[in-house]
mmCIF file of C-alpha atoms in Angstrom:
data_model
loop_
_atom_site.group_PDB
_atom_site.id
_atom_site.type_symbol
_atom_site.label_atom_id
_atom_site.label_comp_id
_atom_site.label_asym_id
_atom_site.label_seq_id
_atom_site.Cartn_x
_atom_site.Cartn_y
_atom_site.Cartn_z
ATOM 1 C CA MET A 1195 198.536 89.495 66.851
ATOM 2 C CA ARG A 1196 195.449 90.398 64.861
ATOM 3 C CA VAL A 1197 193.384 90.117 68.018
ATOM 4 C CA ILE A 1198 195.694 92.574 69.782
ATOM 5 C CA CYS A 1199 195.387 95.085 66.919
ATOM 6 C CA LEU A 1200 191.605 94.752 66.918
ATOM 7 C CA LEU A 1201 191.383 95.418 70.636
ATOM 8 C CA LEU A 1202 193.676 98.441 70.327
ATOM 9 C CA ALA A 1203 191.500 99.903 67.567
ATOM 10 C CA LEU A 1204 188.336 99.415 69.636
ATOM 11 C CA ALA A 1205 189.976 101.133 72.603
ATOM 12 C CA ALA A 1206 191.082 104.046 70.454
ATOM 13 C CA ALA A 1207 187.587 104.473 69.024
ATOM 14 C CA ALA A 1208 185.986 104.343 72.440
ATOM 15 C CA ALA A 1209 188.362 106.867 74.038
ATOM 16 C CA PRO A 1210 187.224 110.556 73.688
ATOM 17 C CA THR A 1211 189.472 113.079 71.934
ATOM 18 C CA PRO A 1212 190.474 115.885 74.265
ATOM 19 C CA ASN A 1213 189.828 119.518 73.198
ATOM 20 C CA LEU A 1214 192.705 121.756 74.266
ATOM 21 C CA ARG A 1215 190.794 124.960 73.597
ATOM 22 C CA GLN A 1216 188.033 123.908 75.922
ATOM 23 C CA GLN A 1217 190.583 122.991 78.576
ATOM 24 C CA LYS A 1218 191.993 126.514 78.518
ATOM 25 C CA GLY A 1219 188.565 127.884 79.356
ATOM 26 C CA ARG A 1220 187.112 128.520 82.782
ATOM 27 C CA MET A 1221 186.682 125.241 84.706
ATOM 28 C CA PRO A 1222 183.579 124.773 86.857
ATOM 29 C CA LYS A 1223 183.971 124.387 90.576
ATOM 30 C CA LYS A 1224 182.212 120.978 90.510
ATOM 31 C CA ALA A 1225 182.220 118.454 87.650
ATOM 32 C CA PRO A 1226 178.779 117.618 86.234
ATOM 33 C CA VAL A 1227 177.259 114.229 87.023
ATOM 34 C CA GLN A 1228 177.255 113.269 83.346
ATOM 35 C CA ASP A 1229 181.052 113.807 83.055
ATOM 36 C CA GLY A 1230 181.548 111.683 86.155
ATOM 37 C CA ARG A 1231 179.523 108.827 84.697
ATOM 38 C CA LYS A 1232 181.448 109.101 81.362
ATOM 39 C CA ALA A 1233 184.746 108.913 83.243
ATOM 40 C CA VAL A 1234 183.695 105.803 85.144
ATOM 41 C CA SER A 1235 182.576 104.207 81.868
ATOM 42 C CA GLN A 1236 185.925 105.007 80.239
ATOM 43 C CA LEU A 1237 187.831 103.558 83.184
ATOM 44 C CA SER A 1238 185.728 100.334 83.048
ATOM 45 C CA THR A 1239 186.341 99.994 79.274
ATOM 46 C CA ALA A 1240 190.038 100.572 79.766
ATOM 47 C CA ALA A 1241 190.200 97.949 82.501
ATOM 48 C CA GLN A 1242 188.460 95.406 80.317
ATOM 49 C CA LEU A 1243 190.843 96.224 77.424
ATOM 50 C CA GLN A 1244 193.829 95.881 79.724
ATOM 51 C CA ARG A 1245 192.647 92.420 80.894
ATOM 52 C CA ALA A 1246 192.039 91.369 77.256
ATOM 53 C CA LEU A 1247 195.533 92.564 76.224
ATOM 54 C CA THR A 1248 197.141 90.825 79.142
ATOM 55 C CA PHE A 1249 195.317 87.561 78.359
ATOM 56 C CA THR A 1250 196.181 87.775 74.667
ATOM 57 C CA ALA A 1251 199.830 88.755 75.199
ATOM 58 C CA GLY A 1252 200.507 86.047 77.708
ATOM 59 C CA GLY A 1253 198.425 83.340 76.013
ATOM 60 C CA ASN A 1254 198.859 81.031 73.074
ATOM 61 C CA GLU A 1255 196.768 78.986 70.722
ATOM 62 C CA ALA A 1256 195.817 76.597 73.505
ATOM 63 C CA SER A 1257 194.396 79.452 75.564
ATOM 64 C CA LEU A 1258 192.405 80.655 72.566
ATOM 65 C CA SER A 1259 191.013 77.150 72.046
ATOM 66 C CA GLN A 1260 189.981 76.974 75.697
ATOM 67 C CA ALA A 1261 188.256 80.319 75.378
ATOM 68 C CA GLN A 1262 186.343 79.064 72.305
ATOM 69 C CA GLU A 1263 185.351 75.899 74.128
ATOM 70 C CA ALA A 1264 184.209 77.925 77.130
ATOM 71 C CA TYR A 1265 182.248 80.153 74.751
ATOM 72 C CA MET A 1266 180.600 77.205 73.009
ATOM 73 C CA SER A 1267 179.813 75.561 76.351
ATOM 74 C CA ALA A 1268 178.231 78.762 77.603
ATOM 75 C CA TYR A 1269 176.323 79.087 74.318
ATOM 76 C CA VAL A 1270 174.987 75.520 74.572
ATOM 77 C CA GLU A 1271 174.024 76.049 78.187
ATOM 78 C CA ALA A 1272 172.293 79.285 77.237
ATOM 79 C CA GLN A 1273 170.330 77.503 74.484
ATOM 80 C CA ALA A 1274 169.421 74.710 76.905
ATOM 81 C CA ALA A 1275 168.331 77.271 79.472
ATOM 82 C CA GLY A 1276 166.260 79.040 76.781
ATOM 83 C CA GLU A 1277 164.652 75.757 75.718
ATOM 84 C CA ALA A 1278 163.910 74.864 79.330
ATOM 85 C CA ALA A 1279 162.402 78.308 79.873
ATOM 86 C CA ARG A 1280 160.270 77.894 76.721
ATOM 87 C CA GLN A 1281 159.056 74.443 77.848
ATOM 88 C CA ALA A 1282 158.350 75.781 81.315
ATOM 89 C CA LYS A 1283 156.335 78.623 79.812
ATOM 90 C CA GLN A 1284 154.380 76.225 77.612
ATOM 91 C CA ALA A 1285 153.703 73.956 80.585
ATOM 92 C CA TYR A 1286 152.583 76.927 82.661
ATOM 93 C CA GLU A 1287 150.307 78.150 79.912
ATOM 94 C CA ALA A 1288 148.870 74.666 79.461
ATOM 95 C CA ILE A 1289 148.264 74.233 83.189
ATOM 96 C CA HIS A 1290 146.839 77.745 83.418
ATOM 97 C CA GLY A 1291 144.517 77.018 80.482
ATOM 98 C CA VAL A 1292 143.273 73.763 82.026
ATOM 99 C CA VAL A 1293 142.736 75.433 85.381
ATOM 100 C CA TYR A 1294 140.867 78.306 83.738
ATOM 101 C CA LYS A 1295 138.784 75.868 81.706
ATOM 102 C CA TYR A 1296 137.799 73.825 84.757
ATOM 103 C CA ALA A 1297 137.216 76.961 86.796
ATOM 104 C CA GLU A 1298 134.980 78.357 84.077
ATOM 105 C CA ALA A 1299 133.071 75.059 83.864
ATOM 106 C CA ALA A 1300 132.722 74.938 87.645
ATOM 107 C CA SER A 1301 131.481 78.533 87.742
ATOM 108 C CA GLU A 1302 128.944 77.798 85.023
ATOM 109 C CA MET A 1303 127.766 74.726 86.922
ATOM 110 C CA VAL A 1304 127.445 76.723 90.147
ATOM 111 C CA MET A 1305 125.612 79.515 88.341
ATOM 112 C CA SER A 1306 123.243 76.991 86.722
ATOM 113 C CA GLU A 1307 122.563 75.394 90.089
ATOM 114 C CA VAL A 1308 121.981 78.805 91.699
ATOM 115 C CA GLN A 1309 119.588 79.782 88.898
ATOM 116 C CA ARG A 1310 117.723 76.471 89.228
ATOM 117 C CA GLU A 1311 117.375 76.854 92.984
ATOM 118 C CA ALA A 1312 116.315 80.476 92.542
ATOM 119 C CA SER A 1313 113.680 79.402 90.004
ATOM 120 C CA GLU A 1314 112.386 76.716 92.348
ATOM 121 C CA ASP A 1315 112.314 79.158 95.248
ATOM 122 C CA ALA A 1316 110.430 81.658 93.091
ATOM 123 C CA LYS A 1317 107.881 78.990 92.136
ATOM 124 C CA LYS A 1318 107.456 77.943 95.757
ATOM 125 C CA ALA A 1319 107.052 81.571 96.798
ATOM 126 C CA MET A 1320 104.433 82.082 94.073
ATOM 127 C CA VAL A 1321 102.509 78.992 95.203
ATOM 128 C CA ILE A 1322 102.655 80.140 98.814
ATOM 129 C CA ARG A 1323 101.486 83.613 97.779
ATOM 130 C CA LYS A 1324 98.586 82.225 95.759
ATOM 131 C CA ASN A 1325 97.552 79.942 98.621
ATOM 132 C CA PHE A 1326 97.747 82.902 100.997
ATOM 133 C CA GLU A 1327 95.582 85.060 98.735
ATOM 134 C CA LYS A 1328 93.051 82.247 98.249
ATOM 135 C CA ALA A 1329 92.856 81.545 101.998
ATOM 136 C CA ALA A 1330 92.438 85.273 102.712
ATOM 137 C CA LYS A 1331 89.620 85.547 100.147
ATOM 138 C CA ASP A 1332 87.898 82.423 101.420
ATOM 139 C CA ASN A 1333 88.091 83.608 105.017
ATOM 140 C CA ALA A 1334 86.785 87.042 104.101
ATOM 141 C CA GLN A 1335 83.854 85.576 102.172
ATOM 142 C CA GLU A 1336 83.064 83.215 105.027
ATOM 143 C CA ALA A 1337 83.100 86.108 107.467
ATOM 144 C CA ALA A 1338 80.786 88.085 105.166
ATOM 145 C CA ILE A 1339 78.376 85.166 104.943
ATOM 146 C CA SER A 1340 78.501 84.692 108.739
ATOM 147 C CA ILE A 1341 77.552 88.312 109.448
ATOM 148 C CA ALA A 1342 74.914 88.162 106.744
ATOM 149 C CA LYS A 1343 73.359 85.156 108.467
ATOM 150 C CA VAL A 1344 72.857 87.239 111.610
ATOM 151 C CA TYR A 1345 70.862 89.833 109.707
ATOM 152 C CA LYS A 1346 69.111 87.140 107.734
ATOM 153 C CA LYS A 1347 68.013 85.460 110.932
ATOM 154 C CA ALA A 1348 66.755 88.763 112.314
ATOM 155 C CA GLN A 1349 64.935 89.357 109.029
ATOM 156 C CA THR A 1350 63.341 85.935 109.218
ATOM 157 C CA VAL A 1351 62.191 86.568 112.773
ATOM 158 C CA ALA A 1352 60.733 89.913 111.748
ATOM 159 C CA GLU A 1353 58.956 88.351 108.784
ATOM 160 C CA GLU A 1354 57.532 85.591 110.987
ATOM 161 C CA THR A 1355 56.412 88.156 113.549
ATOM 162 C CA ALA A 1356 54.772 90.271 110.849
ATOM 163 C CA ALA A 1357 53.040 87.149 109.522
ATOM 164 C CA THR A 1358 51.824 86.344 113.019
ATOM 165 C CA TRP A 1359 50.427 89.810 113.432
ATOM 166 C CA ALA A 1360 48.757 89.597 110.044
ATOM 167 C CA MET A 1361 47.259 86.246 111.014
ATOM 168 C CA ARG A 1362 46.008 87.703 114.276
ATOM 169 C CA ALA A 1363 44.468 90.602 112.418
ATOM 170 C CA GLN A 1364 42.668 88.208 110.131
ATOM 171 C CA GLU A 1365 41.419 86.204 113.127
ATOM 172 C CA TYR A 1366 40.147 89.379 114.784
ATOM 173 C CA THR A 1367 38.430 90.381 111.570
ATOM 174 C CA ASP A 1368 36.746 86.989 111.255
ATOM 175 C CA ALA A 1369 35.636 87.187 114.926
ATOM 176 C CA ALA A 1370 34.227 90.673 114.392
ATOM 177 C CA VAL A 1371 32.257 89.471 111.335
ATOM 178 C CA LYS A 1372 30.845 86.566 113.330
ATOM 179 C CA ARG A 1373 29.910 88.789 116.271
ATOM 180 C CA LYS A 1374 28.240 91.217 113.930
ATOM 181 C CA ALA A 1375 26.243 88.416 112.356
ATOM 182 C CA LEU A 1376 25.161 87.225 115.815
ATOM 183 C CA ALA A 1377 24.123 90.771 116.715
ATOM 184 C CA LEU A 1378 21.972 91.004 113.557
ATOM 185 C CA GLU A 1379 20.446 87.646 114.310
ATOM 186 C CA GLU A 1380 19.545 88.678 117.856
ATOM 187 C CA GLN A 1381 17.979 91.867 116.522
ATOM 188 C CA GLU A 1382 15.711 89.762 114.264
ATOM 189 C CA ASN A 1383 14.837 87.507 117.233
ATOM 190 C CA ALA A 1384 14.027 90.574 119.342
ATOM 191 C CA GLN A 1385 11.745 91.816 116.577
ATOM 192 C CA ARG A 1386 9.846 88.505 116.549
ATOM 193 C CA SER A 1387 9.491 88.620 120.313
ATOM 194 C CA MET A 1388 8.099 92.171 120.004
ATOM 195 C CA ASP A 1389 5.681 90.947 117.379
ATOM 196 C CA ASN A 1390 4.588 88.122 119.699
ATOM 197 C CA LYS A 1391 4.166 90.586 122.591
ATOM 198 C CA ASP A 1392 6.957 88.883 124.465
ATOM 199 C CA PHE A 1393 8.621 92.055 125.586
ATOM 200 C CA GLY A 1394 10.856 90.456 128.213
ATOM 201 C CA ASP A 1395 12.471 88.125 125.645
ATOM 202 C CA ALA A 1396 12.687 90.974 123.184
ATOM 203 C CA LYS A 1397 14.552 93.064 125.744
ATOM 204 C CA ASN A 1398 17.062 90.292 126.422
ATOM 205 C CA ARG A 1399 17.543 89.766 122.710
ATOM 206 C CA ILE A 1400 18.238 93.436 122.194
ATOM 207 C CA LEU A 1401 20.799 93.539 125.032
ATOM 208 C CA LEU A 1402 22.491 90.438 123.615
ATOM 209 C CA SER A 1403 22.546 92.015 120.185
ATOM 210 C CA HIS A 1404 24.276 95.115 121.611
ATOM 211 C CA GLN A 1405 26.863 92.919 123.334
ATOM 212 C CA PHE A 1406 27.655 91.144 120.069
ATOM 213 C CA MET A 1407 27.987 94.482 118.292
ATOM 214 C CA ASP A 1408 30.347 95.784 120.994
ATOM 215 C CA GLN A 1409 32.440 92.626 120.690
ATOM 216 C CA ALA A 1410 32.482 92.931 116.896
ATOM 217 C CA GLU A 1411 33.689 96.537 117.164
ATOM 218 C CA ASP A 1412 36.383 95.519 119.663
ATOM 219 C CA PHE A 1413 37.574 92.720 117.373
ATOM 220 C CA LEU A 1414 37.670 95.151 114.441
ATOM 221 C CA ASN A 1415 39.820 97.572 116.470
ATOM 222 C CA ARG A 1416 42.143 94.745 117.372
ATOM 223 C CA ALA A 1417 42.314 93.650 113.766
ATOM 224 C CA LYS A 1418 43.255 97.203 112.700
ATOM 225 C CA SER A 1419 45.967 97.345 115.375
ATOM 226 C CA ALA A 1420 47.371 93.966 114.317
ATOM 227 C CA HIS A 1421 47.391 95.028 110.647
ATOM 228 C CA LYS A 1422 49.241 98.208 111.605
ATOM 229 C CA GLN A 1423 51.821 96.237 113.583
ATOM 230 C CA ALA A 1424 52.310 93.828 110.696
ATOM 231 C CA ASP A 1425 52.817 96.715 108.251
ATOM 232 C CA GLN A 1426 55.425 98.335 110.499
ATOM 233 C CA ILE A 1427 57.356 95.087 110.841
ATOM 234 C CA ASN A 1428 57.218 94.498 107.094
ATOM 235 C CA GLN A 1429 58.741 97.931 106.525
ATOM 236 C CA GLY A 1430 61.535 96.995 108.926
ATOM 237 C CA VAL A 1431 62.157 93.825 106.932
ATOM 238 C CA ARG A 1432 63.335 95.987 104.032
ATOM 239 C CA TRP A 1433 65.937 97.568 106.335
ATOM 240 C CA TYR A 1434 67.204 94.132 107.297
ATOM 241 C CA MET A 1435 67.745 93.304 103.621
ATOM 242 C CA TRP A 1436 69.771 96.499 103.087
ATOM 243 C CA ALA A 1437 71.673 96.116 106.355
ATOM 244 C CA GLU A 1438 72.541 92.512 105.516
ATOM 245 C CA ARG A 1439 74.275 93.507 102.291
ATOM 246 C CA GLN A 1440 76.057 96.487 103.823
ATOM 247 C CA ALA A 1441 77.320 94.486 106.805
ATOM 248 C CA ALA A 1442 78.546 91.710 104.495
ATOM 249 C CA MET A 1443 80.461 94.184 102.275
ATOM 250 C CA SER A 1444 82.009 95.924 105.286
ATOM 251 C CA THR A 1445 83.085 92.632 106.871
ATOM 252 C CA LEU A 1446 84.463 91.401 103.569
ATOM 253 C CA ALA A 1447 86.720 94.455 103.189
ATOM 254 C CA ALA A 1448 87.770 94.493 106.854
ATOM 255 C CA SER A 1449 88.726 90.787 106.788
ATOM 256 C CA MET A 1450 91.182 91.174 103.861
ATOM 257 C CA PRO A 1451 94.877 92.137 104.275
ATOM 258 C CA ARG A 1452 95.656 95.708 103.326
ATOM 259 C CA GLU A 1453 97.754 94.731 100.319
ATOM 260 C CA LEU A 1454 94.951 92.659 98.752
ATOM 261 C CA PRO A 1455 91.738 93.956 97.201
ATOM 262 C CA PRO A 1456 88.480 92.472 98.535
ATOM 263 C CA PRO A 1457 86.988 89.629 96.486
ATOM 264 C CA PRO A 1458 83.479 89.753 94.974
ATOM 265 C CA LEU A 1459 80.608 89.515 97.423
ATOM 266 C CA PRO A 1460 79.476 85.869 97.628
ATOM 267 C CA PRO A 1461 75.814 84.911 97.298
ATOM 268 C CA LEU A 1462 74.161 85.820 100.569
ATOM 269 C CA PRO A 1463 71.721 83.500 102.330
#
């Protein structure tokens, strides 16, 4: 009976109190949506109250006990479901944590391996680059030395030629001195023949003396020409020395890649 009174009081509190003055006023053509929703809610509450009253009026203590048992059973099941949900959440979080941990460790291992391989690749690239630069410098210096050898050989030939001409000039000079000495000697012999009244021998001696003097003069002219030739070649030797260095420097720069500066000029031969 107390349950029935309690349900009636709840229904009376939930039901709205009508306002007669407001009902006498002008009614709108269409009811607002909020009033419709309130009416549906009131009907639902009334239906639930009617079912509760019907159950209570027609029931007894046994029905109340069954309702309590059903309530306790539902409560226990709800607690069990909550506990199962909590355990499932903990298991999920644990699995998720382990997976994240192993994934993080795997990513760190992969990153470490990538960094190690990148470091090794960088070292290999540096070694290859250094070997390339060294080979380029060595090739350029060898090319410079090779072109310098050409000029050096030409210089050596010029120096040998100049020395030959100088030697020939000295030989011509010596021959001229000897011919001049013979000419003077024949002049003295011609004078003795004149003193001895041997005019025929004196004449021959004088002619021979003139021949020796002509030969001496010819050798002197040849000696002068040879000296001049030797001097000209020696002047050209200086050009070979300058040209050798310039050709070596030009070849050194031309033999290097554009991105590398030329190395120092090696000692030339």
